[in-house]
GROMACS .gro file of C-alpha atoms in nm:
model
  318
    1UNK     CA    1   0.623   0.223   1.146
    2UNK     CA    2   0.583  -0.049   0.899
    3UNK     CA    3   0.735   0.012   0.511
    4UNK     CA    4   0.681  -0.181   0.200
    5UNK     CA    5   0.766  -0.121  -0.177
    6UNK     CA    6   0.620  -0.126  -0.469
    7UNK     CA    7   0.705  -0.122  -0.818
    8UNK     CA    8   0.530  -0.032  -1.136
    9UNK     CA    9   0.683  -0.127  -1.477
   10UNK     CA   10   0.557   0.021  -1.790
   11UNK     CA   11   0.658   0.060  -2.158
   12UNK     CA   12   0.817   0.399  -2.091
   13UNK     CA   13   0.916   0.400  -1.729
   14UNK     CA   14   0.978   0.241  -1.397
   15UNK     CA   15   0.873   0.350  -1.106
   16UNK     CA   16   0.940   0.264  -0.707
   17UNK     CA   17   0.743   0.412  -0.381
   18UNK     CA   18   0.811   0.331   0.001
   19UNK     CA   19   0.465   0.321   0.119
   20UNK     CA   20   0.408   0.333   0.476
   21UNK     CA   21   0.123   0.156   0.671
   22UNK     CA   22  -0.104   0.459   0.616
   23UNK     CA   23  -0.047   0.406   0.237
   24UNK     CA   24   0.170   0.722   0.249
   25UNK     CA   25   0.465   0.716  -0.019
   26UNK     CA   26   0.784   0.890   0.165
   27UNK     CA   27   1.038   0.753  -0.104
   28UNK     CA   28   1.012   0.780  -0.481
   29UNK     CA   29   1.255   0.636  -0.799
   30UNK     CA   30   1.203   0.664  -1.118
   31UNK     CA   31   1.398   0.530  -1.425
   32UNK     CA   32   1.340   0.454  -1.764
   33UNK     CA   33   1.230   0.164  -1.898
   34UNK     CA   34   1.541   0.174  -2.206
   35UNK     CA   35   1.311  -0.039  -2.478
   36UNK     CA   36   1.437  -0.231  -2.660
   37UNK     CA   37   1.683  -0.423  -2.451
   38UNK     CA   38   1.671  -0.721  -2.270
   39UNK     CA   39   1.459  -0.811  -1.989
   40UNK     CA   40   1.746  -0.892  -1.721
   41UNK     CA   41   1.918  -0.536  -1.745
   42UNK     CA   42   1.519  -0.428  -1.717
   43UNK     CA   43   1.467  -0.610  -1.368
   44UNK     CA   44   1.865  -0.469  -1.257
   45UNK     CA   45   1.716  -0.130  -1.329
   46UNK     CA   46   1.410  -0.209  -1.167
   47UNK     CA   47   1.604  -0.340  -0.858
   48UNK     CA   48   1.788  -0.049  -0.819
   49UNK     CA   49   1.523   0.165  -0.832
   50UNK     CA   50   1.403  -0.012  -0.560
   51UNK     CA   51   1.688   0.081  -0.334
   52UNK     CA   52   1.683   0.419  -0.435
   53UNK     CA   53   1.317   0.500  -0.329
   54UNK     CA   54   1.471   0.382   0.021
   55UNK     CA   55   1.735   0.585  -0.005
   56UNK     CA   56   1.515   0.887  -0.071
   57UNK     CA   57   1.242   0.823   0.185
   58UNK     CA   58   1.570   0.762   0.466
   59UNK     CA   59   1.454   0.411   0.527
   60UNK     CA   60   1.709   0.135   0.598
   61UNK     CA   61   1.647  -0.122   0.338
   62UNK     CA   62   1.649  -0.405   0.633
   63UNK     CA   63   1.324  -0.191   0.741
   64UNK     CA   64   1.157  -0.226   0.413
   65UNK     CA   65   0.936  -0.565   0.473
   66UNK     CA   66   0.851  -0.692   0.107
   67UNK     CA   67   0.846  -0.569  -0.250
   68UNK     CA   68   0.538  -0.601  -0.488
   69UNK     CA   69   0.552  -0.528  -0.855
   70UNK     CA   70   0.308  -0.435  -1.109
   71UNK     CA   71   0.343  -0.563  -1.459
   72UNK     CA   72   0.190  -0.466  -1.775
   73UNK     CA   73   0.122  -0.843  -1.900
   74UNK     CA   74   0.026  -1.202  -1.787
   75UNK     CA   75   0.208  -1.236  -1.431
   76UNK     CA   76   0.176  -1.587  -1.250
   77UNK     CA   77   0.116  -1.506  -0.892
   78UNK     CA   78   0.187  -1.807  -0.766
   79UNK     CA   79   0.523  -1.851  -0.931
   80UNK     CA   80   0.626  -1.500  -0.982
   81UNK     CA   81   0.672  -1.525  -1.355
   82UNK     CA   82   0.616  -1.278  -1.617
   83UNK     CA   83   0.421  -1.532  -1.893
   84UNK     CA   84   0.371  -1.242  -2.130
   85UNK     CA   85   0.377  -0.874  -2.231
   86UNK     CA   86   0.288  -0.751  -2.514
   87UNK     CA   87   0.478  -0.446  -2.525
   88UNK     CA   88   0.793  -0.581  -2.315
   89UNK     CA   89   1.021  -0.846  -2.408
   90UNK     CA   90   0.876  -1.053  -2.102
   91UNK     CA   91   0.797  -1.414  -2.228
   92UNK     CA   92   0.834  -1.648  -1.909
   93UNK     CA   93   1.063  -1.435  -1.678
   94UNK     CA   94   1.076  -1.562  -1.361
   95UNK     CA   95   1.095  -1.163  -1.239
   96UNK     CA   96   0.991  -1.295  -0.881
   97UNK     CA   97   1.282  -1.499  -0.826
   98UNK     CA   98   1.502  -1.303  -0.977
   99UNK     CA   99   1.430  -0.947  -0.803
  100UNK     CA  100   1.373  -1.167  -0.479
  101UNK     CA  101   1.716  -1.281  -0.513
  102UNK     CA  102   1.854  -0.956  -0.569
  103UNK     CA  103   1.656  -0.757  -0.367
  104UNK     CA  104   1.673  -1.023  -0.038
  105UNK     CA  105   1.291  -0.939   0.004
  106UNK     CA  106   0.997  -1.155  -0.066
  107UNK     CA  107   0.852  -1.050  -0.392
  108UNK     CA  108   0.481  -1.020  -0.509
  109UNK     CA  109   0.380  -0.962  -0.857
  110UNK     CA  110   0.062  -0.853  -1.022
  111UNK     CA  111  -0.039  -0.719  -1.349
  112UNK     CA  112   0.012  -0.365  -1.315
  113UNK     CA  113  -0.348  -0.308  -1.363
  114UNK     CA  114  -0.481  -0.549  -1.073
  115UNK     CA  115  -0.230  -0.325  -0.882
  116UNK     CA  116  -0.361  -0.001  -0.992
  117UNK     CA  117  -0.744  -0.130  -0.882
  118UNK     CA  118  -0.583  -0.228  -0.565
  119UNK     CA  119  -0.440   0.107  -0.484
  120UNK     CA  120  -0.809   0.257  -0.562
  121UNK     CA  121  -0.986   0.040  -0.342
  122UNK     CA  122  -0.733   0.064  -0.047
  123UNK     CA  123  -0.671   0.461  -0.075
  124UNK     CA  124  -0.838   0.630  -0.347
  125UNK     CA  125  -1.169   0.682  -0.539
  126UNK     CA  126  -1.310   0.336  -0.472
  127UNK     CA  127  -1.159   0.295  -0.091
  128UNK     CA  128  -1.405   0.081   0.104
  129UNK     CA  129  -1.572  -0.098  -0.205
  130UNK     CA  130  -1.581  -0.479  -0.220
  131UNK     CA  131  -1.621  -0.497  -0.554
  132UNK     CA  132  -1.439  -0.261  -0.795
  133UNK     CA  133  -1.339  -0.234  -1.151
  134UNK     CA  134  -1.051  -0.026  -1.265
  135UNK     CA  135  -0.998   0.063  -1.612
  136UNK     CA  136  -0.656   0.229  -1.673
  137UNK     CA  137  -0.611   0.416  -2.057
  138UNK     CA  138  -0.249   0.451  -2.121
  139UNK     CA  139   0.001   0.311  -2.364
  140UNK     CA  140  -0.259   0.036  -2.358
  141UNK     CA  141  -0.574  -0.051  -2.184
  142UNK     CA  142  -0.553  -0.230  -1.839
  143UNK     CA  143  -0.805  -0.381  -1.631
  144UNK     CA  144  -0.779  -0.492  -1.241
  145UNK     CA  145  -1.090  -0.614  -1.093
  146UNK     CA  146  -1.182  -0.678  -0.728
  147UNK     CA  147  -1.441  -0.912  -0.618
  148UNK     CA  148  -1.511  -0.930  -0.242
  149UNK     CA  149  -1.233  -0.739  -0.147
  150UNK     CA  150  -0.984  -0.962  -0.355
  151UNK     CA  151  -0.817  -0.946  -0.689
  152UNK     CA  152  -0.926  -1.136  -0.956
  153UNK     CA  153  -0.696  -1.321  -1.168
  154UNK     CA  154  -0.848  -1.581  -1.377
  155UNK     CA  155  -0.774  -1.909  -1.480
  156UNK     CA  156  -0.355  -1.908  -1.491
  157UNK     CA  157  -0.392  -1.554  -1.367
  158UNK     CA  158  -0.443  -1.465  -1.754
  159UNK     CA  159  -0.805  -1.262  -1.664
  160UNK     CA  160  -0.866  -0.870  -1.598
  161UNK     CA  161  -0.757  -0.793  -1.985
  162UNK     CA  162  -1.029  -0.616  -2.045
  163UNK     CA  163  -0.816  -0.370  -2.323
  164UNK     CA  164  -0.831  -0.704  -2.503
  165UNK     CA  165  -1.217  -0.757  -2.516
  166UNK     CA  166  -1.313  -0.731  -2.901
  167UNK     CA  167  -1.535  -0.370  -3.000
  168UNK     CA  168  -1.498  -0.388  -3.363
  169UNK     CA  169  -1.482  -0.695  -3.541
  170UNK     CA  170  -1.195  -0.710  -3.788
  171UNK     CA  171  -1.106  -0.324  -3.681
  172UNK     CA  172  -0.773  -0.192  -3.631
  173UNK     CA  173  -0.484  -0.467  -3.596
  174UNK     CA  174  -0.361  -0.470  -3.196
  175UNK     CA  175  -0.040  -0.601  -3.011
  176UNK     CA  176  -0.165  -0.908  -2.879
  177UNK     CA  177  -0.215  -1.048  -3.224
  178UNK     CA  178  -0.644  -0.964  -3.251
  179UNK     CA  179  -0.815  -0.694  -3.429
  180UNK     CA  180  -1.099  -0.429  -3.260
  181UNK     CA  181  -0.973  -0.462  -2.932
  182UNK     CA  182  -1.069  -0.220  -2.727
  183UNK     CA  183  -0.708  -0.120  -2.660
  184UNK     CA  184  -0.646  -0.017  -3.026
  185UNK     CA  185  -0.938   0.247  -2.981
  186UNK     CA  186  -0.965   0.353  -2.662
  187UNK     CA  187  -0.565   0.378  -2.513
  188UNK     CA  188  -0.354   0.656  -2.549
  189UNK     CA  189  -0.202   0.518  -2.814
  190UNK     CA  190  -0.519   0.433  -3.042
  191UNK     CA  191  -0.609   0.825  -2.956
  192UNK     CA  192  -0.299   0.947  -3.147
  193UNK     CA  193  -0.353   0.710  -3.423
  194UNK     CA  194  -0.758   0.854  -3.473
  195UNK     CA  195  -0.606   1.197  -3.423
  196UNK     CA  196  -0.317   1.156  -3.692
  197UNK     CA  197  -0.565   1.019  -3.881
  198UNK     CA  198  -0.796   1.296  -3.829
  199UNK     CA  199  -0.535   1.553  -3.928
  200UNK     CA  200  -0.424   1.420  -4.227
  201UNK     CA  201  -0.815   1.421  -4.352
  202UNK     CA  202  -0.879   1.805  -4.241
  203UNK     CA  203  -0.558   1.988  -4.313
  204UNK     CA  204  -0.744   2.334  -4.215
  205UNK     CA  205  -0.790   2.202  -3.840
  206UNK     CA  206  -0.644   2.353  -3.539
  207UNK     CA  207  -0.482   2.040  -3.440
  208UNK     CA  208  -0.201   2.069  -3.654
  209UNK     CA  209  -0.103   2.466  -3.472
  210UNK     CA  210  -0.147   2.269  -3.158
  211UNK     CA  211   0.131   1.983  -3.263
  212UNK     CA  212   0.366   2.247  -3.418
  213UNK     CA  213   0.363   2.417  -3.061
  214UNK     CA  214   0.394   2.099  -2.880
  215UNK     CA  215   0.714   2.064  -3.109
  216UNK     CA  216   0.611   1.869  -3.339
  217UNK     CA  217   0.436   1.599  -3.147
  218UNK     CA  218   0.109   1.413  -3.124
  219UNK     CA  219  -0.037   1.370  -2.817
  220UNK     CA  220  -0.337   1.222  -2.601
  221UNK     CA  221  -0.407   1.549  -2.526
  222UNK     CA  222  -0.422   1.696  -2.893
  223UNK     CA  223  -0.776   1.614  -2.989
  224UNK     CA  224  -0.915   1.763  -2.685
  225UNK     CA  225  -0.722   2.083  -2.635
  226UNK     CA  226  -0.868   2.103  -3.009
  227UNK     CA  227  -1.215   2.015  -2.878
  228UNK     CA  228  -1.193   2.293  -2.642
  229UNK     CA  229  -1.093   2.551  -2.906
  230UNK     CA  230  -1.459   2.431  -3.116
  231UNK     CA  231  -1.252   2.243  -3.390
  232UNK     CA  232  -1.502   2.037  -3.565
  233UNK     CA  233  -1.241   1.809  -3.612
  234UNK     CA  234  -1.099   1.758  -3.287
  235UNK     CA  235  -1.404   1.730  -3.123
  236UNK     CA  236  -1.503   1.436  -3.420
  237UNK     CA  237  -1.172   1.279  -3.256
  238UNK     CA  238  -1.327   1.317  -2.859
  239UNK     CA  239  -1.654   1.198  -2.956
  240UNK     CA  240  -1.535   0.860  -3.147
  241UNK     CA  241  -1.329   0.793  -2.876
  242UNK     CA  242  -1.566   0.857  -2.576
  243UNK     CA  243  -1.859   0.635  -2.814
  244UNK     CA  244  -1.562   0.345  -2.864
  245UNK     CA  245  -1.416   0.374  -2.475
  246UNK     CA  246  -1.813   0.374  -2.347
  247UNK     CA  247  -1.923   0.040  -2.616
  248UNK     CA  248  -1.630  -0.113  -2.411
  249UNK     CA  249  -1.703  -0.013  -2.045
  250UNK     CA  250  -2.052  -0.057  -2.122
  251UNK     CA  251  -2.026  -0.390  -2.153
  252UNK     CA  252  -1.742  -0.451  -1.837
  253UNK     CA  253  -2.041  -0.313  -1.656
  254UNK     CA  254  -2.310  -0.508  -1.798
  255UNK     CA  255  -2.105  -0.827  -1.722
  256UNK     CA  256  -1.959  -0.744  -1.379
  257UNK     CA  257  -2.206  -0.503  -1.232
  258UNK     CA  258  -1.938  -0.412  -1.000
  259UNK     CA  259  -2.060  -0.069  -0.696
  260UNK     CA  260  -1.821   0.125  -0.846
  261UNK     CA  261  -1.599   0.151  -1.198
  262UNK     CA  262  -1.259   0.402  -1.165
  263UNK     CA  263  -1.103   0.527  -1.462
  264UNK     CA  264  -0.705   0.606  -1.492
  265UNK     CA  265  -0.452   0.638  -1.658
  266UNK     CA  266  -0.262   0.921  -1.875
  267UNK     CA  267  -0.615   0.995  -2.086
  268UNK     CA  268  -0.826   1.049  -1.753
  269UNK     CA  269  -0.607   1.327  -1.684
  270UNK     CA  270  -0.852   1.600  -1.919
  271UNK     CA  271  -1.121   1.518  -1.607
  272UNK     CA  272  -1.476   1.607  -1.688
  273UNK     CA  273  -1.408   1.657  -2.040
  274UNK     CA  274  -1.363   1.289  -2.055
  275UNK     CA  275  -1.598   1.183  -1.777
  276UNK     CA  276  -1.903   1.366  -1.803
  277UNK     CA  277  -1.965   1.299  -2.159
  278UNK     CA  278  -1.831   0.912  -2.132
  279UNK     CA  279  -2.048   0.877  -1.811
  280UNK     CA  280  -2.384   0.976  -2.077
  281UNK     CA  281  -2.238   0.744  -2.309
  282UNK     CA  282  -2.217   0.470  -2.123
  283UNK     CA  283  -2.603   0.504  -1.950
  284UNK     CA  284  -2.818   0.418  -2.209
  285UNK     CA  285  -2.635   0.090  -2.266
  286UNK     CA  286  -2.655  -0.038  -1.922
  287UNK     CA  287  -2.895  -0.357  -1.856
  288UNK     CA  288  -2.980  -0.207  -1.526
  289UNK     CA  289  -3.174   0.105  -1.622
  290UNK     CA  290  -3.220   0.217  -1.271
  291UNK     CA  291  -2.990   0.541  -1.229
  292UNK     CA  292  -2.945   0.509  -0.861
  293UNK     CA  293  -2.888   0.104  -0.903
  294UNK     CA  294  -2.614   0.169  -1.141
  295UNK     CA  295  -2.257   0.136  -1.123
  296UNK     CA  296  -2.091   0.483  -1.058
  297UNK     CA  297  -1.853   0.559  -1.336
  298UNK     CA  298  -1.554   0.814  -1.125
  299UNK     CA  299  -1.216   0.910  -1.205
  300UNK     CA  300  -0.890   0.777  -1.036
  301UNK     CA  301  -0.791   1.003  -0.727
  302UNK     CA  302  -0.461   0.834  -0.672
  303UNK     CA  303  -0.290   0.934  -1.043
  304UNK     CA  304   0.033   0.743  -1.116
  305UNK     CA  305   0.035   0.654  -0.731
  306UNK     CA  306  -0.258   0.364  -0.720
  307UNK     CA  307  -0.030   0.121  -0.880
  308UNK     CA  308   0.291   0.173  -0.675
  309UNK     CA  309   0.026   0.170  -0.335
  310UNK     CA  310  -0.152  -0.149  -0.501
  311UNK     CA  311   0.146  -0.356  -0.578
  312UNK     CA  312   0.337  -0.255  -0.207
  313UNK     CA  313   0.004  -0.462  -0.071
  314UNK     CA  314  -0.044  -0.751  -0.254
  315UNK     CA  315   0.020  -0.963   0.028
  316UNK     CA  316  -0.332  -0.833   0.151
  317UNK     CA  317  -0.525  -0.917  -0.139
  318UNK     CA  318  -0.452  -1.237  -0.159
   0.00000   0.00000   0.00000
């Protein structure tokens, strides 16, 4: 049996997987990301992580073959440098070299999205498609598409941010320094900031009994347990976002007209509440007007795993 690893890094957490040829994780780490501090105690965390997940899945590290890692930024494949992240202190990290040094293993690295699409194509909702968008809603917005089987990177490997593709001109101000991206609408994130928003306009809705039981706290999830309770003001909250996430995948479609589009992330998680109203959304604004010509809109089946499986297999994307 053949093992590889794969990391994913995010704002919050970092997580590792053993992944065997039959894209079966046996070993798991997890750590936390600790932001703010700097990005070399980051990639020792990351790196032991890495020998942890062997550790738990009883595989000799000498067994583990190489290491891919996906990033939530700009990632040179070629050089195995971190360019930029928007919400890490990664500005020109050579994280390749580093972790390959560390590690002993030759290192991959992705954006974490182009992993996450990876993982879907190879094991999960889009397995077998050639060409494949994935749209991940978390902290931000990722992309990752595949084109004939491969990832697509761009020019400088600085492509696939489709969180960054403009839906409101001069709308709410984003990370990366633009205003209306998508991102600011349509990622976990932008939900809290529509449902804070929301609250603070309609004192009398049931959103604010449903953040003093979740102690206090805002969530992703607020708006739509609301929603599902027939407050007029959560469900104001679902349908804003599902009309601003659809504009944006509209158009991804429109452009790419890839066989199949996956969404993922921590928001895809409320299922057919989200999909079955975004997937009506998003219809009417298709160029190809053919139902049974156009792309099918599905949710991720892999959850948290399809980056960790993506990024242990960059080496066959490539």
């Amino acid at each position: 049996m053949e093992y590889v690893l794969g990391i994913d890094l995010g704002g919050t957490n970092i997580k590792a997987g053993v992944v065997d040829e039959n894209y079966r994780i046996v070993g798991r780490a997890k750590a936390k990301t600790g932001i703010p501090r700097p990005a070399q105690e980051i990639m020792d965390a990351m790196a032991a992580c890495a020998r942890q997940a062997a550790a738990d899945a009883g595989v000799p590290w000498e067994e583990v073959r190489q290491v891919g890692i996906g990033v939530p930024g700009t990632a040179n494949e070629e050089t195995g440098v971190v360019e930029y992240a928007n919400n890490l202190p990664f500005q020109n990290i050579p994280m390749g070299e580093y972790l390959s040094k560390k590690l002993h293993k030759q290192v991959d690295i992705t954006n974490d999205a182009n992993a996450a699409a990876l993982g879907e194509v190879l094991a999960g909702a889009a397995k077998g498609a050639s060409n494949a968008v994935a749209v991940t809603l978390g902290t931000g917005v990722g992309g990752g598409i595949i084109l004939g089987g491969r990832l697509y990177s761009g020019l400088h490997y600085g492509g696939a941010e489709l969180g960054h593709m403009g839906i409101m001109l001069g709308g709410r101000q984003c990370t990366c320094g633009r205003r209306g991206c998508l991102e600011a609408y349509a990622s976990a994130t932008g939900l809290v900031r529509s449902t804070k928003e929301m609250m603070d306009a309609h004192p009398e809705s049931r959103m604010w009994k449903l953040v003093e039981e979740n102690g206090g706290k805002v969530s992703g999830r607020t708006a739509f347990l609301a929603a599902g309770q027939k407050d007029a003001a959560g469900q104001a909250v679902v349908d804003a976002y599902i009309e601003q996430l659809g504009y944006g995948i509209a158009s991804i479609i429109n452009i790419l007209a890839p066989e199949i589009l996956v969404i993922g992330g921590g928001v895809s998680h409320e299922g057919d509440n989200l999909l079955l109203p975004l997937v009506e959304c998003v219809r009417p604004q298709l160029y190809v007007r053919v139902p049974e010509k156009q792309t099918r809109i599905v949710l991720a089946t892999l959850g948290n795993d399809a980056g960790l499986i993506g990024a242990a297999f960059l080496h066959r994307a490539r």
